[in-house]
Short mmCIF file of C-alpha atoms and ligand atoms in Angstrom, two decimals:
data_model
loop_
_atom_site.label_atom_id
_atom_site.label_comp_id
_atom_site.label_asym_id
_atom_site.label_seq_id
_atom_site.Cartn_x
_atom_site.Cartn_y
_atom_site.Cartn_z
CA MET A 1 58.87 139.76 86.81
CA GLY A 2 61.53 140.69 84.26
CA ARG A 3 62.55 137.79 82.08
CA ARG A 4 66.04 138.65 80.86
CA VAL A 5 68.87 137.24 82.93
CA LEU A 6 72.62 137.74 82.62
CA VAL A 7 74.41 134.45 83.28
CA THR A 8 78.13 134.85 84.02
CA GLY A 9 80.08 131.67 83.33
CA GLY A 10 77.13 130.34 81.32
CA ALA A 11 79.30 128.13 79.09
CA GLY A 12 80.51 126.12 82.09
CA TYR A 13 79.20 122.89 83.57
CA ILE A 14 76.50 124.21 85.90
CA GLY A 15 75.91 127.36 83.83
CA SER A 16 75.05 125.47 80.64
CA HIS A 17 72.51 123.28 82.44
CA THR A 18 71.02 126.33 84.11
CA LEU A 19 70.60 128.01 80.72
CA VAL A 20 68.39 125.10 79.64
CA ALA A 21 66.33 125.36 82.84
CA LEU A 22 65.98 129.14 82.42
CA GLN A 23 64.83 128.85 78.83
CA GLU A 24 62.38 126.09 79.75
CA ALA A 25 60.94 128.42 82.42
CA GLY A 26 60.49 131.22 79.88
CA PHE A 27 63.52 133.38 80.75
CA GLU A 28 65.78 134.92 78.12
CA ALA A 29 69.49 134.41 78.70
CA VAL A 30 72.46 136.63 77.98
CA VAL A 31 75.86 135.03 78.70
CA ILE A 32 79.27 136.44 79.51
CA ASP A 33 82.07 133.89 79.64
CA SER A 34 85.81 134.13 78.99
CA LEU A 35 85.86 130.44 77.94
CA CYS A 36 88.91 130.01 80.19
CA ASN A 37 87.45 126.69 81.37
CA SER A 38 84.80 125.92 78.77
CA SER A 39 83.88 125.81 75.12
CA GLU A 40 81.44 127.82 73.04
CA VAL A 41 80.18 124.47 71.73
CA ALA A 42 78.33 124.09 75.06
CA LEU A 43 76.27 127.16 74.18
CA GLN A 44 75.50 125.79 70.70
CA ARG A 45 74.34 122.55 72.33
CA VAL A 46 72.13 124.44 74.80
CA GLN A 47 70.49 126.21 71.87
CA ALA A 48 70.01 122.85 70.13
CA ILE A 49 68.24 121.50 73.23
CA SER A 50 65.98 124.50 73.80
CA GLY A 51 65.55 125.74 70.24
CA LYS A 52 65.98 129.27 71.60
CA PRO A 53 68.77 131.77 71.02
CA ILE A 54 71.33 132.91 73.59
CA ARG A 55 73.16 136.20 73.27
CA PHE A 56 76.83 135.53 74.01
CA TYR A 57 79.59 137.97 74.94
CA ARG A 58 83.05 136.45 75.14
CA GLY A 59 85.07 138.21 77.82
CA ASP A 60 86.09 138.49 81.42
CA ILE A 61 83.73 139.68 84.16
CA ARG A 62 86.51 142.00 85.35
CA ASN A 63 86.19 143.92 82.06
CA ARG A 64 84.14 146.93 83.22
CA LYS A 65 83.71 148.26 79.71
CA LEU A 66 82.27 144.99 78.45
CA LEU A 67 79.90 144.72 81.41
CA GLY A 68 78.75 148.29 80.71
CA GLN A 69 78.13 147.34 77.09
CA ILE A 70 76.13 144.26 78.10
CA PHE A 71 73.94 146.16 80.54
CA THR A 72 73.42 148.95 77.98
CA GLU A 73 72.52 146.64 75.12
CA ASN A 74 70.23 144.34 77.12
CA ALA A 75 67.47 145.14 79.61
CA ILE A 76 68.88 142.80 82.26
CA HIS A 77 66.64 142.15 85.22
CA ALA A 78 68.72 139.73 87.28
CA VAL A 79 72.16 138.13 87.28
CA ILE A 80 73.17 134.53 87.98
CA HIS A 81 76.86 134.59 88.78
CA PHE A 82 78.77 131.36 88.04
CA ALA A 83 81.98 132.78 86.58
CA GLY A 84 85.08 131.96 88.59
CA LEU A 85 87.87 129.48 89.09
CA LYS A 86 86.99 126.30 90.96
CA ALA A 87 89.91 123.88 91.33
CA VAL A 88 90.51 123.47 95.04
CA GLY A 89 94.10 122.16 94.74
CA GLU A 90 95.15 124.72 92.15
CA SER A 91 93.82 127.53 94.36
CA SER A 92 96.61 126.84 96.87
CA GLN A 93 99.23 127.10 94.08
CA LYS A 94 97.72 130.22 92.50
CA PRO A 95 95.87 132.05 95.29
CA ILE A 96 96.14 135.48 93.67
CA ASP A 97 94.50 134.23 90.48
CA TYR A 98 91.67 132.80 92.55
CA TYR A 99 91.09 135.96 94.60
CA GLN A 100 91.38 138.04 91.42
CA SER A 101 88.83 136.06 89.45
CA ASN A 102 86.44 135.11 92.23
CA VAL A 103 86.58 138.11 94.57
CA SER A 104 87.62 141.02 92.31
CA GLY A 105 85.42 139.64 89.54
CA SER A 106 82.39 139.64 91.85
CA LEU A 107 83.16 143.20 92.99
CA VAL A 108 83.37 144.50 89.43
CA LEU A 109 80.11 142.73 88.58
CA LEU A 110 78.39 144.15 91.66
CA GLU A 111 79.54 147.69 90.82
CA ALA A 112 78.20 147.34 87.30
CA MET A 113 74.87 146.00 88.60
CA GLN A 114 74.64 148.98 90.94
CA ALA A 115 75.49 151.46 88.15
CA PHE A 116 72.78 150.00 85.90
CA GLY A 117 70.15 149.49 88.62
CA VAL A 118 70.12 145.67 88.48
CA LYS A 119 68.90 144.49 91.86
CA GLN A 120 68.70 140.71 91.91
CA LEU A 121 71.63 138.32 92.12
CA VAL A 122 72.01 134.57 92.48
CA PHE A 123 75.52 133.62 93.55
CA SER A 124 77.26 130.24 93.19
CA SER A 125 78.54 129.50 96.65
CA SER A 126 79.65 126.16 97.99
CA ALA A 127 79.28 123.81 100.95
CA THR A 128 82.98 124.47 101.43
CA VAL A 129 82.10 127.75 103.26
CA TYR A 130 81.10 125.65 106.30
CA GLY A 131 84.77 124.93 106.84
CA SER A 132 86.40 122.02 108.57
CA GLU A 133 84.78 122.20 112.01
CA ALA A 134 81.07 122.26 111.19
CA PRO A 135 78.84 119.42 112.45
CA VAL A 136 76.76 117.48 109.89
CA PRO A 137 74.30 117.83 108.37
CA TYR A 138 75.24 121.37 107.41
CA VAL A 139 72.47 123.84 108.13
CA GLU A 140 72.46 127.46 106.94
CA THR A 141 72.44 128.88 110.47
CA LEU A 142 75.88 127.40 111.24
CA GLN A 143 78.77 129.77 111.43
CA THR A 144 80.85 129.76 108.26
CA GLY A 145 84.58 130.26 107.77
CA ARG A 146 87.66 128.26 108.79
CA THR A 147 87.96 127.39 105.12
CA SER A 148 91.05 125.40 104.29
CA ASN A 149 92.03 126.65 100.82
CA PRO A 150 91.92 129.94 98.86
CA TYR A 151 89.05 128.68 96.68
CA GLY A 152 86.85 128.12 99.74
CA THR A 153 87.98 131.39 101.29
CA SER A 154 87.13 133.27 98.08
CA LYS A 155 83.56 131.91 98.21
CA TRP A 156 83.29 132.84 101.90
CA MET A 157 84.61 136.35 101.19
CA VAL A 158 82.14 136.97 98.38
CA GLU A 159 79.30 135.83 100.63
CA GLN A 160 80.37 138.50 103.18
CA VAL A 161 80.65 141.17 100.47
CA LEU A 162 77.16 140.36 99.19
CA ARG A 163 75.64 140.39 102.68
CA ASP A 164 77.18 143.80 103.37
CA ALA A 165 76.08 145.15 99.99
CA ALA A 166 72.52 143.93 100.55
CA ALA A 167 72.45 145.37 104.09
CA ALA A 168 73.50 148.77 102.73
CA ASN A 169 71.04 148.73 99.83
CA PRO A 170 67.54 147.49 100.69
CA GLU A 171 66.70 147.30 96.99
CA LEU A 172 69.30 144.58 96.44
CA SER A 173 68.28 140.97 96.91
CA VAL A 174 70.76 138.12 96.84
CA ALA A 175 70.46 134.33 97.02
CA LEU A 176 73.68 132.61 98.13
CA LEU A 177 73.31 129.07 96.82
CA ARG A 178 75.59 126.63 98.61
CA TYR A 179 76.00 123.69 96.29
CA PHE A 180 76.98 120.28 97.59
CA ASN A 181 78.42 117.87 94.97
CA PRO A 182 76.86 118.39 91.54
CA VAL A 183 77.15 115.41 89.16
CA GLY A 184 75.36 114.04 86.10
CA ALA A 185 74.49 115.64 82.82
CA HIS A 186 71.49 116.67 80.74
CA PRO A 187 69.53 113.53 79.73
CA SER A 188 70.01 114.39 76.04
CA GLY A 189 73.74 113.61 76.42
CA LEU A 190 74.49 116.87 74.60
CA ILE A 191 75.92 118.83 77.53
CA GLY A 192 77.88 117.69 80.57
CA GLU A 193 81.04 118.18 82.59
CA ASP A 194 84.21 118.53 80.49
CA PRO A 195 87.18 119.10 82.80
CA GLN A 196 90.55 120.17 81.43
CA GLY A 197 93.41 117.72 81.98
CA ILE A 198 93.24 115.16 84.77
CA PRO A 199 89.88 115.47 86.54
CA ASN A 200 90.00 116.52 90.19
CA ASN A 201 86.48 115.39 90.95
CA LEU A 202 85.21 111.88 91.47
CA LEU A 203 82.54 111.46 88.79
CA PRO A 204 84.48 112.88 85.84
CA TYR A 205 87.40 110.65 86.86
CA ILE A 206 85.21 107.53 87.04
CA ALA A 207 83.61 108.39 83.70
CA GLN A 208 87.02 108.76 82.04
CA VAL A 209 88.15 105.41 83.43
CA ALA A 210 84.95 103.80 82.15
CA VAL A 211 85.44 105.23 78.66
CA GLY A 212 89.06 104.02 78.57
CA LYS A 213 90.85 107.35 78.86
CA ARG A 214 92.37 106.46 82.25
CA ASN A 215 93.47 103.11 83.64
CA GLU A 216 92.02 103.07 87.11
CA LEU A 217 90.44 105.20 89.78
CA SER A 218 92.38 105.99 92.95
CA ILE A 219 90.06 105.96 95.94
CA PHE A 220 91.52 108.48 98.34
CA GLY A 221 91.34 106.81 101.76
CA ASP A 222 89.42 103.80 103.06
CA ASP A 223 90.11 104.38 106.75
CA TYR A 224 87.69 107.23 107.44
CA PRO A 225 85.18 106.87 110.29
CA THR A 226 82.34 106.04 107.86
CA PRO A 227 80.43 102.78 107.28
CA ASP A 228 82.77 101.52 104.51
CA GLY A 229 85.78 103.70 105.34
CA THR A 230 85.45 105.97 102.27
CA CYS A 231 84.27 109.59 102.38
CA LEU A 232 80.60 110.54 102.29
CA ARG A 233 79.31 113.39 100.12
CA ASP A 234 75.93 114.74 99.11
CA TYR A 235 75.83 114.19 95.34
CA LEU A 236 73.03 115.95 93.48
CA HIS A 237 71.97 115.90 89.84
CA VAL A 238 73.06 119.01 87.93
CA VAL A 239 69.60 119.23 86.35
CA ASP A 240 68.05 119.52 89.83
CA LEU A 241 70.70 122.08 90.74
CA ALA A 242 69.89 124.08 87.59
CA ILE A 243 66.20 124.18 88.52
CA GLY A 244 67.24 125.46 91.96
CA HIS A 245 68.54 128.60 90.23
CA VAL A 246 65.18 129.21 88.58
CA ARG A 247 63.44 128.79 91.94
CA ALA A 248 65.91 131.21 93.52
CA LEU A 249 65.23 133.82 90.80
CA GLU A 250 61.50 133.52 91.37
CA TRP A 251 62.02 133.83 95.14
CA LEU A 252 64.18 136.96 94.75
CA ALA A 253 61.44 138.86 92.94
CA ASP A 254 59.85 140.32 96.08
CA LYS A 255 62.68 140.04 98.61
CA SER A 256 65.44 142.20 99.97
CA GLY A 257 68.61 141.20 101.77
CA ALA A 258 70.92 138.22 101.29
CA GLU A 259 69.86 134.66 102.16
CA ALA A 260 71.86 131.45 101.99
CA PHE A 261 70.36 128.15 100.80
CA ASN A 262 71.87 124.69 100.80
CA LEU A 263 71.23 122.83 97.55
CA GLY A 264 71.75 119.12 98.17
CA THR A 265 69.71 115.95 98.58
CA GLY A 266 70.18 115.63 102.33
CA ARG A 267 71.85 112.22 101.93
CA GLY A 268 75.46 111.14 102.11
CA THR A 269 76.86 108.53 99.69
CA SER A 270 80.29 106.91 99.96
CA VAL A 271 82.93 106.76 97.23
CA LEU A 272 82.55 102.97 97.02
CA GLU A 273 78.77 103.28 96.74
CA ILE A 274 79.26 105.72 93.87
CA VAL A 275 81.59 103.31 92.07
CA ARG A 276 79.05 100.49 92.42
CA ALA A 277 76.14 102.68 91.33
CA PHE A 278 78.10 103.84 88.28
CA GLU A 279 79.00 100.27 87.33
CA GLN A 280 75.37 99.22 87.62
CA ALA A 281 74.06 102.12 85.54
CA SER A 282 76.72 101.84 82.82
CA GLY A 283 77.34 98.09 82.76
CA VAL A 284 81.06 98.91 82.73
CA THR A 285 83.54 97.78 85.39
CA VAL A 286 85.56 100.57 86.98
CA PRO A 287 88.95 99.27 88.15
CA TYR A 288 90.11 101.02 91.29
CA ARG A 289 93.01 101.10 93.71
CA LEU A 290 92.74 102.02 97.38
CA SER A 291 95.14 104.93 97.88
CA PRO A 292 96.20 107.25 100.69
CA ARG A 293 93.91 110.03 101.81
CA ARG A 294 93.90 113.27 99.78
CA ALA A 295 95.03 116.29 101.80
CA GLY A 296 92.17 118.53 102.87
CA ASP A 297 89.31 116.02 102.38
CA LEU A 298 86.70 115.93 105.12
CA PRO A 299 85.37 112.48 106.11
CA ALA A 300 81.68 113.21 105.61
CA PHE A 301 79.29 116.05 104.92
CA TRP A 302 75.81 116.44 103.53
CA ALA A 303 73.12 119.08 103.44
CA ASP A 304 70.16 119.87 105.57
CA ALA A 305 68.15 121.00 102.55
CA SER A 306 64.92 121.85 104.38
CA LYS A 307 65.27 125.64 104.01
CA ALA A 308 65.36 125.39 100.19
CA LYS A 309 62.28 123.17 100.35
CA CYS A 310 60.30 125.51 102.63
CA GLU A 311 61.31 128.84 101.10
CA LEU A 312 62.17 128.11 97.48
CA GLY A 313 59.85 125.14 97.01
CA TRP A 314 62.88 123.22 95.71
CA VAL A 315 63.85 119.61 96.30
CA ALA A 316 66.32 117.36 94.52
CA ASN A 317 64.12 114.88 92.64
CA LEU A 318 66.61 112.80 90.66
CA GLY A 319 68.24 109.81 92.32
CA LEU A 320 71.68 108.22 92.18
CA GLU A 321 70.75 105.88 89.34
CA GLN A 322 69.75 108.78 87.09
CA MET A 323 72.90 110.74 88.06
CA MET A 324 75.09 107.82 87.02
CA ALA A 325 73.14 106.93 83.87
CA ASP A 326 73.27 110.55 82.65
CA THR A 327 76.98 110.89 83.46
CA TRP A 328 77.64 107.78 81.39
CA ARG A 329 75.42 108.85 78.49
CA TRP A 330 77.30 112.18 78.26
CA GLN A 331 80.76 110.58 78.57
CA SER A 332 80.13 107.69 76.18
CA LYS A 333 78.57 109.97 73.53
CA ASN A 334 81.36 112.55 73.96
CA PRO A 335 84.52 110.64 74.95
CA HIS A 336 86.58 113.79 74.38
CA GLY A 337 84.06 116.17 75.89
CA TYR A 338 83.42 119.12 73.60
CA GLY A 339 86.53 117.80 71.90
CA ALA A 340 88.36 118.89 68.80
CA VAL A 341 85.80 121.56 68.00
CA ALA A 342 86.59 123.30 71.28
CA THR A 343 89.01 126.13 70.55
CA ASN A 344 90.04 126.94 74.10
CA LYS A 345 91.04 123.64 75.57
P1 LIG B 401 83.03 125.74 85.27
O1 LIG B 401 84.47 126.01 85.33
O2 LIG B 401 82.54 124.66 84.38
O3 LIG B 401 82.23 127.08 84.91
C1 LIG B 401 82.73 128.36 85.22
C2 LIG B 401 82.67 129.20 83.94
O4 LIG B 401 83.14 130.52 84.24
C3 LIG B 401 83.55 128.65 82.84
O5 LIG B 401 82.80 128.60 81.64
C4 LIG B 401 84.70 129.64 82.73
O6 LIG B 401 85.19 129.75 81.41
C5 LIG B 401 84.04 130.91 83.21
N1 LIG B 401 84.94 131.88 83.85
C6 LIG B 401 85.85 131.65 84.82
N2 LIG B 401 86.43 132.81 85.21
C7 LIG B 401 85.86 133.79 84.46
C8 LIG B 401 86.01 135.19 84.42
N3 LIG B 401 86.87 135.83 85.24
N4 LIG B 401 85.26 135.91 83.55
C9 LIG B 401 84.37 135.28 82.72
N5 LIG B 401 84.19 133.95 82.72
C10 LIG B 401 84.91 133.22 83.58
O7 LIG B 401 82.52 125.47 86.76
P2 LIG B 401 81.11 124.94 87.31
O8 LIG B 401 81.32 123.60 87.89
O9 LIG B 401 80.06 125.15 86.30
O10 LIG B 401 80.91 125.94 88.52
C11 LIG B 401 80.17 127.13 88.40
C12 LIG B 401 80.24 127.89 89.71
O11 LIG B 401 79.77 127.07 90.76
C13 LIG B 401 81.66 128.31 90.09
O12 LIG B 401 81.60 129.59 90.68
C14 LIG B 401 82.04 127.26 91.12
O13 LIG B 401 83.00 127.76 92.02
C15 LIG B 401 80.72 127.00 91.81
N6 LIG B 401 80.64 125.68 92.46
C16 LIG B 401 80.90 124.55 91.72
C17 LIG B 401 80.87 123.31 92.35
C18 LIG B 401 81.16 122.04 91.57
O14 LIG B 401 81.39 121.01 92.19
N7 LIG B 401 81.13 122.06 90.24
C19 LIG B 401 80.57 123.20 93.72
C20 LIG B 401 80.30 124.36 94.43
C21 LIG B 401 80.34 125.59 93.79
N1 LIG B 402 87.78 111.05 95.24
C1 LIG B 402 88.51 109.89 95.03
N2 LIG B 402 89.23 109.78 93.87
C2 LIG B 402 89.27 110.75 92.93
C3 LIG B 402 88.53 111.95 93.16
C4 LIG B 402 87.80 112.07 94.34
O1 LIG B 402 88.50 108.98 95.85
O2 LIG B 402 89.96 110.60 91.92
C5 LIG B 402 86.99 111.18 96.47
C6 LIG B 402 87.44 112.32 97.35
O3 LIG B 402 88.48 111.92 98.21
C7 LIG B 402 86.14 112.65 98.08
C8 LIG B 402 85.04 112.31 97.06
O4 LIG B 402 85.66 111.46 96.11
O5 LIG B 402 86.00 111.79 99.16
C9 LIG B 402 84.50 113.54 96.35
O6 LIG B 402 85.58 114.29 95.83
P1 LIG B 402 85.38 115.46 94.78
O7 LIG B 402 86.71 116.01 94.45
O8 LIG B 402 84.51 115.02 93.66
O9 LIG B 402 84.49 116.53 95.59
P2 LIG B 402 84.82 117.32 96.94
O10 LIG B 402 83.76 116.96 97.92
O11 LIG B 402 86.22 117.15 97.36
O12 LIG B 402 84.67 118.86 96.46
C10 LIG B 402 83.51 119.33 95.77
C11 LIG B 402 83.92 120.47 94.85
C12 LIG B 402 84.35 121.67 95.63
C13 LIG B 402 83.35 122.05 96.67
C14 LIG B 402 82.99 120.85 97.52
C15 LIG B 402 81.88 121.17 98.45
O13 LIG B 402 84.98 120.07 93.99
O14 LIG B 402 84.46 122.77 94.76
O15 LIG B 402 82.57 119.76 96.68
O16 LIG B 402 80.78 121.64 97.74
F1 LIG B 402 83.84 123.02 97.45
#
């Protein structure tokens, strides 16, 4: 199996952790990232963890010329495609930006892969493709669609594009990885999630309250039909998720077609349970206020992760305690994330 992988969006949250996992598994990584939502410091930290170099190209995946240069200068065997915009709320305000980056970006990448004979692709999809009507737990055989925001629709659209491309070209093999809720950070505390502005997601918000950057957490809704009234999600450790990408690459080696895999733990945890688990792991109290529901939130969803176990040999090994402890280690060691040294934030 070829060992050189192009990682789009490699400076981001999941990308940076996946770089560590790739290097630990003996792969060489080449990164393209525009740094529109990340910092080059993340790549320096990854190299500090692994002790191995990463070749970095700063630029947009829609830049055909740059992609051509990357594929010419590096014997790329496979691509892991993280690059894209991911803020659900913002996607409704700026739908064209989201379709441009996520859909057009994937098309340009796919064309370049085709032109340079690169035949293996791992794509960052999301549990959001199951839409608002799907029964839980989500299983890959369910129909997808009925997404409720442009971000989710962009992921659904790219899945369809990749299925069609793989059906037309038997040499192409694609893993569509549907992530549930990634949280946590590398145990070194050197890399982690560093959102711009006010965090949209639960764990970064809690961590910023705990470190004193925000006053209190708003819990969006306590009247859902769940055991404690707050929403249930399938939180998984980003280090487990990163390893899932290595397993998917290994699986792709002798496959053709496009296959979807849920990457989650198979368990739902409530917002209140997360707050308590974080407080226990960090020893810090997280003040919170019960607030109205957030538009678009579903009451409860979690993965049926048995396909990833059977076919990829992947399971999420790290528990809630580790997720919370690692989130806190990252946040307390880096209260301003990649901070003042970051040039693009
Ligand atoms: P992130 O924003 O931290 O990482 C994305 C990276 O892509 C960033 O470094 C950003 O600078 C870069 N980027 C964005 N648009 C680009 C473009 N057009 N060209 C080049 N680089 C570009 O996000 P993340 O949490 O690491 O997510 C990675 C992928 O996983 C995304 O595709 C996201 O939609 C998907 N995903 C994330 C979650 C989650 O909860 N974090 C859940 C499901 C799916
Ligand atoms: N929540 C709060 N307060 C906050 C933030 C979140 O109570 O300040 C609650 C939400 O209402 C929800 C839960 O915490 O019940 C999780 O919310 P997140 O925003 O962390 O995660 P979501 O499940 O809404 O969305 C995430 C990603 C999406 C992805 C989806 C499914 O952000 O990109 O998981 O994979 F599509």
